[in-house]
Coordinates of C-alpha atoms and ligand atoms in Angstrom, one line a residue:
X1 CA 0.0 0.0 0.0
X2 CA 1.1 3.4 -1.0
X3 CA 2.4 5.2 2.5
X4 CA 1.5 8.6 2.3
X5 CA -1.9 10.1 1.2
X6 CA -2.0 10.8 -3.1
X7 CA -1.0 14.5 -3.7
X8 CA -4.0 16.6 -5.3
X9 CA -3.6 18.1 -8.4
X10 CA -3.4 22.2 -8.4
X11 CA -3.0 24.9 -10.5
X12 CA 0.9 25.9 -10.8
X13 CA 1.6 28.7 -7.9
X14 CA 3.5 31.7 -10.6
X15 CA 0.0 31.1 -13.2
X16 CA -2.8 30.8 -10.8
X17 CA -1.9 34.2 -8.8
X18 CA -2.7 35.9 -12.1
X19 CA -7.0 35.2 -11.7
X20 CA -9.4 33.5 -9.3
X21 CA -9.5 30.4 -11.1
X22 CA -9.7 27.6 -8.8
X23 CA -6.4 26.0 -7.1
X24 CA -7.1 22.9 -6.1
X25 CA -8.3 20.9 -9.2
X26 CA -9.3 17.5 -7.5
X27 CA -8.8 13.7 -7.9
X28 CA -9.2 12.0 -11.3
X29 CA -10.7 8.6 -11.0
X30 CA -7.5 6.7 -10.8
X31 CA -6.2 9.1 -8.0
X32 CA -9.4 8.6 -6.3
X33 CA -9.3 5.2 -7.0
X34 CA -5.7 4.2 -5.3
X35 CA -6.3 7.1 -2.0
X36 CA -9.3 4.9 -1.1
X37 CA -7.9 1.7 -2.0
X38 CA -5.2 2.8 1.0
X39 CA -8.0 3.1 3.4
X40 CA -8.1 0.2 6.0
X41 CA -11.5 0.1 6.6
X42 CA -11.0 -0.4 10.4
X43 CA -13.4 -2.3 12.2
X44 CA -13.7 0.7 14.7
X45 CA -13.3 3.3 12.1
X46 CA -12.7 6.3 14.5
X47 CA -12.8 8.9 11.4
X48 CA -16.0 9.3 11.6
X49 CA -16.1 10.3 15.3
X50 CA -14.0 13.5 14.3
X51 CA -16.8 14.6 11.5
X52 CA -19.2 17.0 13.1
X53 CA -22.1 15.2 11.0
X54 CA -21.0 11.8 11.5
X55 CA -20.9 10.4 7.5
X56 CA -20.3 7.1 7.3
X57 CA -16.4 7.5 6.1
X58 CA -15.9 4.2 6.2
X59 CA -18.6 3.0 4.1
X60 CA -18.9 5.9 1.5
X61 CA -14.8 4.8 0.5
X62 CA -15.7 1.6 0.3
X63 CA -17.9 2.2 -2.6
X64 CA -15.5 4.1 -4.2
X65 CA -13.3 0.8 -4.1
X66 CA -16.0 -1.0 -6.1
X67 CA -16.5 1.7 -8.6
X68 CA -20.1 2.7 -7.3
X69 CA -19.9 6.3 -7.3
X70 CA -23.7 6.4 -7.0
X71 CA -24.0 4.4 -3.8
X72 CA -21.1 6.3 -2.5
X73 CA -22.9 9.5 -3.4
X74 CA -26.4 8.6 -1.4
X75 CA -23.6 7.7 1.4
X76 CA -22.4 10.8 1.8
X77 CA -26.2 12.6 1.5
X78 CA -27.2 10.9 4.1
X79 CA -25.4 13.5 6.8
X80 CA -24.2 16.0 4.0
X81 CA -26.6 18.0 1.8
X82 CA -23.7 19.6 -0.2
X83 CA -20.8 17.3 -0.5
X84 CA -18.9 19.0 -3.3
X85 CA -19.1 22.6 -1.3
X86 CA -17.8 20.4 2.2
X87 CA -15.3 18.4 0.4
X88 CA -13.2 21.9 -1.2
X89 CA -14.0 24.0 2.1
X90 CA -14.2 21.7 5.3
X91 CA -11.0 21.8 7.5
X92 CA -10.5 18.1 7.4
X93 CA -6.8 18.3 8.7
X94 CA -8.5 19.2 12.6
X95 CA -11.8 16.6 11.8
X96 CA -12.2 13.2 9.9
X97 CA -8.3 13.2 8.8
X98 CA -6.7 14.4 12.6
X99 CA -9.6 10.9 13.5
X100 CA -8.0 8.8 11.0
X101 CA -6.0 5.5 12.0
X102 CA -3.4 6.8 10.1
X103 CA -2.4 9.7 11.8
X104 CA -0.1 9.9 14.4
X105 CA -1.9 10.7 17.9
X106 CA 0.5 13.6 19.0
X107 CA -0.1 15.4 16.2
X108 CA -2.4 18.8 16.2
X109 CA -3.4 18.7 13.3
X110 CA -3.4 15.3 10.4
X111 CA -0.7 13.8 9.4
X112 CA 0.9 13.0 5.9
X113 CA -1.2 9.5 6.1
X114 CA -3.9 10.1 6.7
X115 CA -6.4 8.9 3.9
X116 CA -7.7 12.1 1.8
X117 CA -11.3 12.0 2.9
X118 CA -12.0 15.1 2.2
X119 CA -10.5 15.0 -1.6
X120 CA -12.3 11.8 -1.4
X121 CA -15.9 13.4 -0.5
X122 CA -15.0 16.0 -3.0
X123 CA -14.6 13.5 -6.1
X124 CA -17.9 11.9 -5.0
X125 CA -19.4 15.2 -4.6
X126 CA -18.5 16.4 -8.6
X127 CA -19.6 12.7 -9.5
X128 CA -23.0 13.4 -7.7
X129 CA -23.1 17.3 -9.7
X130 CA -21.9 15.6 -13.0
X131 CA -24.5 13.5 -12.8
X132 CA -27.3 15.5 -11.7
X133 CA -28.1 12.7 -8.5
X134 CA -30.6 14.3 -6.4
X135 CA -31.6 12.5 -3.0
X136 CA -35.2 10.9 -2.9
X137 CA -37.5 13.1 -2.1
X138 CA -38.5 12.0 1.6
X139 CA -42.1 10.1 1.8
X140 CA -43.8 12.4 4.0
X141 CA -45.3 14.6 1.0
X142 CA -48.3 15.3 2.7
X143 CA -46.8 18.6 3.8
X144 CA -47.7 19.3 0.3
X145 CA -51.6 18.4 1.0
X146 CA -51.5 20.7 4.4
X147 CA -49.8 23.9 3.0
X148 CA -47.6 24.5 5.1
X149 CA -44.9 26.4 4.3
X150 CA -41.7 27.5 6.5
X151 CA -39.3 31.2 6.6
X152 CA -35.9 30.6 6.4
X153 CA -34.0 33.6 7.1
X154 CA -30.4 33.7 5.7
X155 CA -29.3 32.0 2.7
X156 CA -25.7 30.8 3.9
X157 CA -25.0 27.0 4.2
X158 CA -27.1 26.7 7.3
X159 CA -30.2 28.8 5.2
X160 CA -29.7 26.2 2.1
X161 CA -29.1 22.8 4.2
X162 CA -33.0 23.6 6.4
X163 CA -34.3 24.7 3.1
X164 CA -33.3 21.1 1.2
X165 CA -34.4 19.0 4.4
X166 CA -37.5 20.8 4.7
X167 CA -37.9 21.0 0.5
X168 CA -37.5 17.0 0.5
X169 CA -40.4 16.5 3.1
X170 CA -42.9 18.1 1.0
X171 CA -42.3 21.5 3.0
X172 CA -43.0 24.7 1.2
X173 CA -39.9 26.8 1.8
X174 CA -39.1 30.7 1.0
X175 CA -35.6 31.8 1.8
X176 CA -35.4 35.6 3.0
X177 CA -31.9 36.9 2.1
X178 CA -31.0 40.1 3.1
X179 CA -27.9 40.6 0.1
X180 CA -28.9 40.4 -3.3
X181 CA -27.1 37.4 -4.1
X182 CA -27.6 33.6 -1.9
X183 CA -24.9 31.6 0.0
X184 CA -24.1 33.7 2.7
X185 CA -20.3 33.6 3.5
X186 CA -20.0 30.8 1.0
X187 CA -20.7 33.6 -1.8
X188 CA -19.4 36.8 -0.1
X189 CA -16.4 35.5 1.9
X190 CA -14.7 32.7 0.7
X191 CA -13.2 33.4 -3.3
X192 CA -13.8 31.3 -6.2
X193 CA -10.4 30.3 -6.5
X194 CA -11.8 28.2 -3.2
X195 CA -15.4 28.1 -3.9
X196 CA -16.2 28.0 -8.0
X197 CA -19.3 29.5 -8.2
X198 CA -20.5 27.7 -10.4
X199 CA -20.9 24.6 -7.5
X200 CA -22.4 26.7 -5.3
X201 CA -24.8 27.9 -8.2
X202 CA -25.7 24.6 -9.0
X203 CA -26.5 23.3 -5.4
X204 CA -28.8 26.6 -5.4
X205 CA -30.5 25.6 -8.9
X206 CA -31.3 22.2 -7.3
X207 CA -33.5 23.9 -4.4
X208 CA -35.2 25.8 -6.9
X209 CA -35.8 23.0 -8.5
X210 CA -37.8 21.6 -5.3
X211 CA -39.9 24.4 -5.0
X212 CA -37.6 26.5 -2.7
X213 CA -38.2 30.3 -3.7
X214 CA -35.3 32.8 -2.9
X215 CA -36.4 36.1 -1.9
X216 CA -33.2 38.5 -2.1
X217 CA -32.8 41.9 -1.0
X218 CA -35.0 41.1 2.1
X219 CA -33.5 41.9 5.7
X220 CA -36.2 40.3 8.1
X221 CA -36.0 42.4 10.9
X222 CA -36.6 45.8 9.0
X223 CA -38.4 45.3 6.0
X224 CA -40.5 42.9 8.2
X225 CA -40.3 41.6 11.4
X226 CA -41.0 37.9 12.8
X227 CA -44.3 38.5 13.8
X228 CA -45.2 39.2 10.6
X229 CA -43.9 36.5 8.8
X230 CA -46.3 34.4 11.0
X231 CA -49.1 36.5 10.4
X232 CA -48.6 35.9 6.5
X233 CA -49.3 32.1 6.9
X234 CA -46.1 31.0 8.1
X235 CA -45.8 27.6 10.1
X236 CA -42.6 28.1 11.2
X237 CA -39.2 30.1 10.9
X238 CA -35.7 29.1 10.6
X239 CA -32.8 31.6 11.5
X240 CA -29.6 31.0 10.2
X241 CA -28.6 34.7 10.2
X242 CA -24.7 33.8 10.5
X243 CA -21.9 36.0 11.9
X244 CA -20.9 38.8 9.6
X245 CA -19.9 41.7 12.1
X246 CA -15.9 42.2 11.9
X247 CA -14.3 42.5 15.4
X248 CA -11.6 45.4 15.4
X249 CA -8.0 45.9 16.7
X250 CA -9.4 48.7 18.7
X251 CA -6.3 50.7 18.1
X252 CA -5.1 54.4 17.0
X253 CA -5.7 55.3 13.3
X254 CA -8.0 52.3 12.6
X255 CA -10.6 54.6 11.1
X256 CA -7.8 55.7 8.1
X257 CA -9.0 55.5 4.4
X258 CA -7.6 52.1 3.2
X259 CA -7.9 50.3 6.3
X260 CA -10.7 47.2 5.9
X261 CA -12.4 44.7 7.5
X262 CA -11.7 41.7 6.1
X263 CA -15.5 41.5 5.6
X264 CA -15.9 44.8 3.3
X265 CA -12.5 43.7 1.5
X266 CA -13.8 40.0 0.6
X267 CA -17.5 41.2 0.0
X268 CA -16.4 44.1 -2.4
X269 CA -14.3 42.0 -4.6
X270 CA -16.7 38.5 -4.4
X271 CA -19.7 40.4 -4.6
X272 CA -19.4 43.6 -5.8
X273 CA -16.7 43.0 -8.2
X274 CA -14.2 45.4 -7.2
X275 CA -11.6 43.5 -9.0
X276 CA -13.0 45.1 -12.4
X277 CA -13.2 48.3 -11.2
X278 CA -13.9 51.3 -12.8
X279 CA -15.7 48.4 -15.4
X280 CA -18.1 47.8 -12.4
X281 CA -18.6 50.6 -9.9
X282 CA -16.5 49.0 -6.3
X283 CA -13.1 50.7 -5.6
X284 CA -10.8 49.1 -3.5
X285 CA -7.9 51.1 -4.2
X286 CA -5.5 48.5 -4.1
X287 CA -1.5 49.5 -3.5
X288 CA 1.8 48.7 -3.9
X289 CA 2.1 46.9 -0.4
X290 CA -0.7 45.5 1.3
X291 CA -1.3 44.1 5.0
X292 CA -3.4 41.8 6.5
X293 CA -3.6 41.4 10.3
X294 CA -5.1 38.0 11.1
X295 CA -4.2 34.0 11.1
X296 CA -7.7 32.6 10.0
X297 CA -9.4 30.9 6.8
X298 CA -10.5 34.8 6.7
X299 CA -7.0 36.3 6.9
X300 CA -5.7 33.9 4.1
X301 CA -9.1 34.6 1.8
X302 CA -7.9 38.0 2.0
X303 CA -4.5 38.3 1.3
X304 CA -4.5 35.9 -1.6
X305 CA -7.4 37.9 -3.0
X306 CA -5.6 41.1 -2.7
X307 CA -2.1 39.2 -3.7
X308 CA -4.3 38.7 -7.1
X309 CA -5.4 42.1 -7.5
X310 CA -2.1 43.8 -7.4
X311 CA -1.0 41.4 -10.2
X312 CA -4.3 42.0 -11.9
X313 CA -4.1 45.8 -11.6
X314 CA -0.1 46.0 -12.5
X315 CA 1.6 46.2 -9.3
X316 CA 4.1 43.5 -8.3
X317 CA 3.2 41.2 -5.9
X318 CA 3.7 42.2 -2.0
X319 CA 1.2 41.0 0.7
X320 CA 1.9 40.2 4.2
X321 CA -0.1 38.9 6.5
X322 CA 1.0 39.8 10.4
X323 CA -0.1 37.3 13.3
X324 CA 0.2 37.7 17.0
X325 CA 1.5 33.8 17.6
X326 CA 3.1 31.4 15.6
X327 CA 2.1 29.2 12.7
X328 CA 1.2 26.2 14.7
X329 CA -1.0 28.1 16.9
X330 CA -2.8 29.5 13.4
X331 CA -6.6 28.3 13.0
X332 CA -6.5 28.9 9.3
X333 CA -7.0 25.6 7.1
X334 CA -3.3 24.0 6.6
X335 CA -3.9 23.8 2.6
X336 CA -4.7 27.2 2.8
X337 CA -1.3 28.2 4.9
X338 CA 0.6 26.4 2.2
X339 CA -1.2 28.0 -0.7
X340 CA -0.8 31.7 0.6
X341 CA 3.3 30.2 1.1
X342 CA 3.5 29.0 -2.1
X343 CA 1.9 32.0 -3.8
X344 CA 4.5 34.5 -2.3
X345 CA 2.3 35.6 0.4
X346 CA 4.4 36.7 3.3
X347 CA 3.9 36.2 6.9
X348 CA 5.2 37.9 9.7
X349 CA 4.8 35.9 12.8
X350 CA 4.6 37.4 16.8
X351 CA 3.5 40.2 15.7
X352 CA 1.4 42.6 17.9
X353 CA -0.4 46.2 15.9
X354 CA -0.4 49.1 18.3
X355 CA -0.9 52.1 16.0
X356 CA -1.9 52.8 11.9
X357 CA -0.6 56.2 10.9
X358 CA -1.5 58.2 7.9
X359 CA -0.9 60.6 5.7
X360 CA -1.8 64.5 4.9
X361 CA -5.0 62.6 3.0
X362 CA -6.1 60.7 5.8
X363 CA -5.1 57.7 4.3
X364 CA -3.0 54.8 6.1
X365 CA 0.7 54.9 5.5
X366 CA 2.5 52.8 7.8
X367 CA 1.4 50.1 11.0
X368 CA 3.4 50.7 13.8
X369 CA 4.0 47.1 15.5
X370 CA 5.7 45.1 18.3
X371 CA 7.0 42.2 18.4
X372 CA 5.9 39.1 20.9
X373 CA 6.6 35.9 22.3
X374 CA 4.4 33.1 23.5
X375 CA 3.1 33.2 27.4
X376 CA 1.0 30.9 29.0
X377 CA -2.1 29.4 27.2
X378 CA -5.2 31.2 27.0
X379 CA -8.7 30.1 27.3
X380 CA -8.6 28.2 23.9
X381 CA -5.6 26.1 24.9
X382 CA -3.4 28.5 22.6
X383 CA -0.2 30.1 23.9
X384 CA -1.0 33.6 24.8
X385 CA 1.1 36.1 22.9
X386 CA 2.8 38.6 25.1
X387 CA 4.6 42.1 23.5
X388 CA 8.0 42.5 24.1
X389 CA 8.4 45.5 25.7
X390 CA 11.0 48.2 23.5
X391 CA 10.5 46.3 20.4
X392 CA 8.6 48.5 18.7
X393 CA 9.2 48.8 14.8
X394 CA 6.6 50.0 11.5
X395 CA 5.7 48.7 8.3
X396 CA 4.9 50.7 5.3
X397 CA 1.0 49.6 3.9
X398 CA -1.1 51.3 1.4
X399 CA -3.8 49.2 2.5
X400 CA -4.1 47.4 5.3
X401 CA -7.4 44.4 5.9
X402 CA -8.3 43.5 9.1
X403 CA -9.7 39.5 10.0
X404 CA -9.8 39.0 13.0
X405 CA -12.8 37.6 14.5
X406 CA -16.5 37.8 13.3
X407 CA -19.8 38.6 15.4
X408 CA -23.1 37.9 15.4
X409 CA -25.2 39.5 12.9
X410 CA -28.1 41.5 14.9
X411 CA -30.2 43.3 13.0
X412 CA -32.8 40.8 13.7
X413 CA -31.8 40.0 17.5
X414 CA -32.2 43.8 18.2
X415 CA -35.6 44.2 17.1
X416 CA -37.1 40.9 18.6
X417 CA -37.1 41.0 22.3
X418 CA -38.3 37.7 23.1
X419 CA -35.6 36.4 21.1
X420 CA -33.0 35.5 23.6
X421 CA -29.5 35.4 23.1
X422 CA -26.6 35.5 24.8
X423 CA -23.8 38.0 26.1
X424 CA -22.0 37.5 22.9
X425 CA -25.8 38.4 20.5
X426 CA -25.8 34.8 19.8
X427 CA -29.1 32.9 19.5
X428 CA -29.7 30.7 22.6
X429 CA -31.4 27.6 21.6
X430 CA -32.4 24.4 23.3
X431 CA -29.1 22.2 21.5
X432 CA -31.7 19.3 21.2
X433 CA -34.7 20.9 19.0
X434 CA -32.6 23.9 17.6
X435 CA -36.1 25.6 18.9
X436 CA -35.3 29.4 20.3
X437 CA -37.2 31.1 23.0
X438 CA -39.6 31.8 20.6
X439 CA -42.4 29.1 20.1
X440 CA -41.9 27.7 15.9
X441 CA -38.8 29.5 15.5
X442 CA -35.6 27.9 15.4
X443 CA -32.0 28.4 14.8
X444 CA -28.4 27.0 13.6
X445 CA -25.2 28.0 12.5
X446 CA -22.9 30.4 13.1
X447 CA -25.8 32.7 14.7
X448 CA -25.6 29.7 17.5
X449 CA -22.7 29.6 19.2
X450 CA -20.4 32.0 17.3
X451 CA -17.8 31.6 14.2
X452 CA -17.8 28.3 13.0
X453 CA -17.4 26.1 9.9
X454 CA -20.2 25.3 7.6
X455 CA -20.2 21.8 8.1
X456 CA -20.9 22.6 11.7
X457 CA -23.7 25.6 10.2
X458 CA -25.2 22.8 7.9
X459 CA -25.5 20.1 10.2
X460 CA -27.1 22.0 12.9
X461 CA -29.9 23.6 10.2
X462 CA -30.3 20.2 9.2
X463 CA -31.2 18.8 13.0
X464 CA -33.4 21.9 13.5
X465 CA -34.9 20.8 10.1
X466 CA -35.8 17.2 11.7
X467 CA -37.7 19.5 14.3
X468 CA -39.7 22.0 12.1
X469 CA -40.9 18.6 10.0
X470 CA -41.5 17.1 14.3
X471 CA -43.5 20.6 15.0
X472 CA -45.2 20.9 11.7
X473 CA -46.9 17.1 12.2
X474 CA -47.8 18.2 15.6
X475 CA -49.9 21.5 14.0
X476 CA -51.2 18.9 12.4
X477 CA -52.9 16.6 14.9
Ligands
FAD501 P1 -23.5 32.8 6.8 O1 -22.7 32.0 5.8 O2 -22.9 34.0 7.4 O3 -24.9 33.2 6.1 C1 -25.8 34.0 6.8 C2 -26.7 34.7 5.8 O4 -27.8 35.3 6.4 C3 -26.0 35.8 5.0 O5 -26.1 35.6 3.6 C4 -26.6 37.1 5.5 O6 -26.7 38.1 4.5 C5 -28.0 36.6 5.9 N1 -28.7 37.4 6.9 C6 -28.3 37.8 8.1 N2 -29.2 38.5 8.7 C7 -30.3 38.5 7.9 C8 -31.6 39.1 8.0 N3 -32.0 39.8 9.1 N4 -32.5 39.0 7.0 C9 -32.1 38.3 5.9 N5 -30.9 37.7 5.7 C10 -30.0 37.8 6.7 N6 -15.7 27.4 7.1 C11 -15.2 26.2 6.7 O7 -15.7 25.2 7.1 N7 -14.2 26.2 5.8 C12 -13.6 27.3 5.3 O8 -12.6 27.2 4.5 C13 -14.1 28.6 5.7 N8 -13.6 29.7 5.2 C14 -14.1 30.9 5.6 C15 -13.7 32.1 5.0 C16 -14.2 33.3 5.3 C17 -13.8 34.5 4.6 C18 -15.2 33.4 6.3 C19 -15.8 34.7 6.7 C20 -15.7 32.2 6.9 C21 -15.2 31.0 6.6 N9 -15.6 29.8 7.1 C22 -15.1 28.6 6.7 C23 -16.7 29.8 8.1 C24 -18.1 29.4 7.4 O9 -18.1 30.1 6.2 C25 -19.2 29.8 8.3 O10 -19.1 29.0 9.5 C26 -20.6 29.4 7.6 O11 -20.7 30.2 6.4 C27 -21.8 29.7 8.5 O12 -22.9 29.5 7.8 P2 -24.3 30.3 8.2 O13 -25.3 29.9 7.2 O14 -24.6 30.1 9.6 O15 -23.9 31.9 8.0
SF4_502 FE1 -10.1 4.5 6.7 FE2 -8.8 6.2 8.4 FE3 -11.4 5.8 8.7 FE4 -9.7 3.8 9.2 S1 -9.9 5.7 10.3 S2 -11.7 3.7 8.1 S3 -8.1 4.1 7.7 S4 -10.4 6.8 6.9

């Protein structure tokens, strides 16, 4: 058996920093073919304890073995609603692979060895799209026959996975979606060279298909409130409202022109198209040197988007990405860590901002930094990073993107008293029903329990799912 895990095939570092093509270009058949052939198919396959949905690892590889894509494909849908958006985007390195037999125990993260299951789920996935497999719509259709129809509110991965359960059951499901464009962070945040939208275009398709209406430009909350909705002929509502409010530095000079939340950076160029500026009407006003502070999935997004748009818009290539502690301690994806490497991203590690200063224009010039070194851990388990005192030094930026840390979004919270949340605007919700302190409204997601991953968002909307379809036969009776 082959010892380490089959490399995936990517685009080549110097070509790919020159668009937003996607990087990672996935197995063929015959690499798919010999990774799961090196699975072991362990009697106690401990993989799947280190999914947050629980697939059946073990069994959906083994119909890869015999060829049965298909089978392998209903495997997967079976915990997973969108396999081909999980297997490009979920941090298997820290889940399924860290599980894996094959990886050594001490390690934080997975090993060399451990079998590809994401790459794996991702193959399937494409096979499944390809193919146009749809899971069987569920038999309860006689939703259909009682009318009822459901709110979701959000259209990120939590929004989409309630809306399919719900769609399946015969539910009649309208998605309220606050941008004008569905998939939440999925659309906004992460950029095709990660996410093709075309993938996430086609998973979207497919709910139309069932009946699913998407209602865009709609924030529930102002242009209507929850009360509302139920007064319309609503059963029941499903918030999956996600965390989209940037967390600051909180330092001097942080309010300079050219200073961004990671958030408004990633937003402007995925959704606004800022990268064909003045051919579409988003500046970003991209510069010779740019900095990122930050050492998550968001952090990396950014700087190898704004990497690409210097090369795009003529300037040579010069990002750096500045992070308090050191690389192991970083919660970004590993693939992505390499990528960023590999594409001539910088990064500055123990690095603390104190100060942005600017220019005559108000505009930021230069990030006036110490440096640190690792204390005792903190809460998380990570070591704390401590500034060394005298070691001040600055940086010259002509745009500098902040990413680090997102909050709750509240425009609905605010306005909806008897929703209760918690100290940090989060939805409280009872973690077996999803149901919130409002009777018939329920929650999952980021919105619950703070910055996440969307395998986490989707398999939380779709156990609150279980419980609208659980409420809606009680209505019934
Ligand atoms: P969201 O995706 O945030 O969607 C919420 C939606 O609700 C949004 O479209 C918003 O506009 C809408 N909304 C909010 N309030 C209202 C309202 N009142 N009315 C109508 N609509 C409303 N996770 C991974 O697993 N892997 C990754 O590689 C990864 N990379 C990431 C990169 C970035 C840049 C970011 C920001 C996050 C990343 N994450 C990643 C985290 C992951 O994307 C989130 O955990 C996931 O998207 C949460 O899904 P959600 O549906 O709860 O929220
Ligand atoms: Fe295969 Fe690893 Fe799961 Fe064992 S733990 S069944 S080797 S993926």
């Amino acid at each position: 058996m082959k010892k380490e895990a089959v490399k995936v095939r990517e685009l080549n570092p110097s070509e790919r920093i020159k668009n937003f093509d996607e990087v990672v270009l996935g197995y063929t058949e015959e690499e798919a073919l010999i990774e799961a052939n090196r699975c072991l198919q362990c009697p106690n396959p401990i993989c799947q304890f280190g999914c947050p949905v629980g697939i059946n690892i073990k069994e959906f590889i083994s119909w890869i073995t015999k060829k049965d894509y298909r089978a392998a494909y209903f495997i997967l849908r079976e915990k997973n609603d969108f396999p081909s958006i999980c297997g490009r985007v979920c941090p298997a390195e820290y889940q399924c692979r860290r599980a894996c037999v094959l990886t050594k125990k001490t390690a934080s993260f997975a090993s060399e060895q451990a079998i590809n299951i994401h790459f794996l789920e991702r193959f399937v996935g494409d096979y499944g799209v390809k193919n146009n497999l749809e899971a069987p719509a569920g038999k309860d259709q006689k939703f259909v026959k009682f009318g009822f129809k459901v709110a979701v509110v959000g259209s990120g991965p939590a929004g989409l996975a309630c809306a399919g359960e719900l769609a399946r059951q015969g539910v009649k499901v309208d998605i309220f979606e606050s941008l004008h464009k569905p998939g939440g962070v999925l659309r906004y945040g992460i950029p095709p060279f990660r996410m093709p939208r075309d993938v996430l275009d086609y998973e979207i398709n497919e709910l139309k298909k069932l009946g699913v209406q998407l209602i865009p430009n709609f924030i529930v909350g102002k242009v209507k409130a929850l009360d509302e909705l139920f007064s319309e002929g609503y059963s029941a509502i499903f918030l999956g409202l996600g965390a989209g409010v940037p967390s600051f530095l909180e330092i001097k000079g942080e309010n300079l022109g050219n200073v961004y939340s990671a958030n408004e950076f990633l937003t402007r160029v995925n959704l606004m198209l800022a990268d064909k500026f003045p051919q579409f009407h988003t500046p970003i006003n991209i510069g010779k040197q740019v900095l990122v502070v930050g050492g998550g999935n968001t952090a990396l997004d950014a700087a190898r988007a704004a990497l690409r748009l210097q090369i795009i818009n003529g300037f040579s290539p010069n990002t750096t990405i500045l992070y308090r502690r050191t690389e192991v301690e970083m919660p970004a994806r590993r693939l992505e860590i390499e990528h960023a490497k590999e594409e001539g991203i910088k990064i500055e590690f123990l690095v603390q901002p104190v100060e942005f200063i600017g220019d005559e224009e108000g505009k930021v010039q230069k990030l006036r930094c110490l440096r640190c070194r690792l204390g005792e851990p903190d809460e998380s388990g990570r070591r704390r990073p401590v500034a060394v005192e005298g070691s001040d030094f600055g940086i010259d930026c002509d745009i500098a993107i902040i990413a680090v840390g997102l909050q709750a979004n509240q425009v609905l919270t605010n306005v909806t008293s008897e929703l209760k949340t918690d100290k940090y605007k989060d939805v409280i919700v009872n973690p077996q029903t999803m149901e919130t302190s409002i009777k018939g409204v329920f929650a999952g997601g980021d919105i619950v329990g703070g910055e996440g991953t969307v395998i986490e968002a989707m398999g939380m909307a779709k156990k609150a799912a279980f419980s609208i379809i659980n409420y809606l036969k009680d209505e019934r009776t």
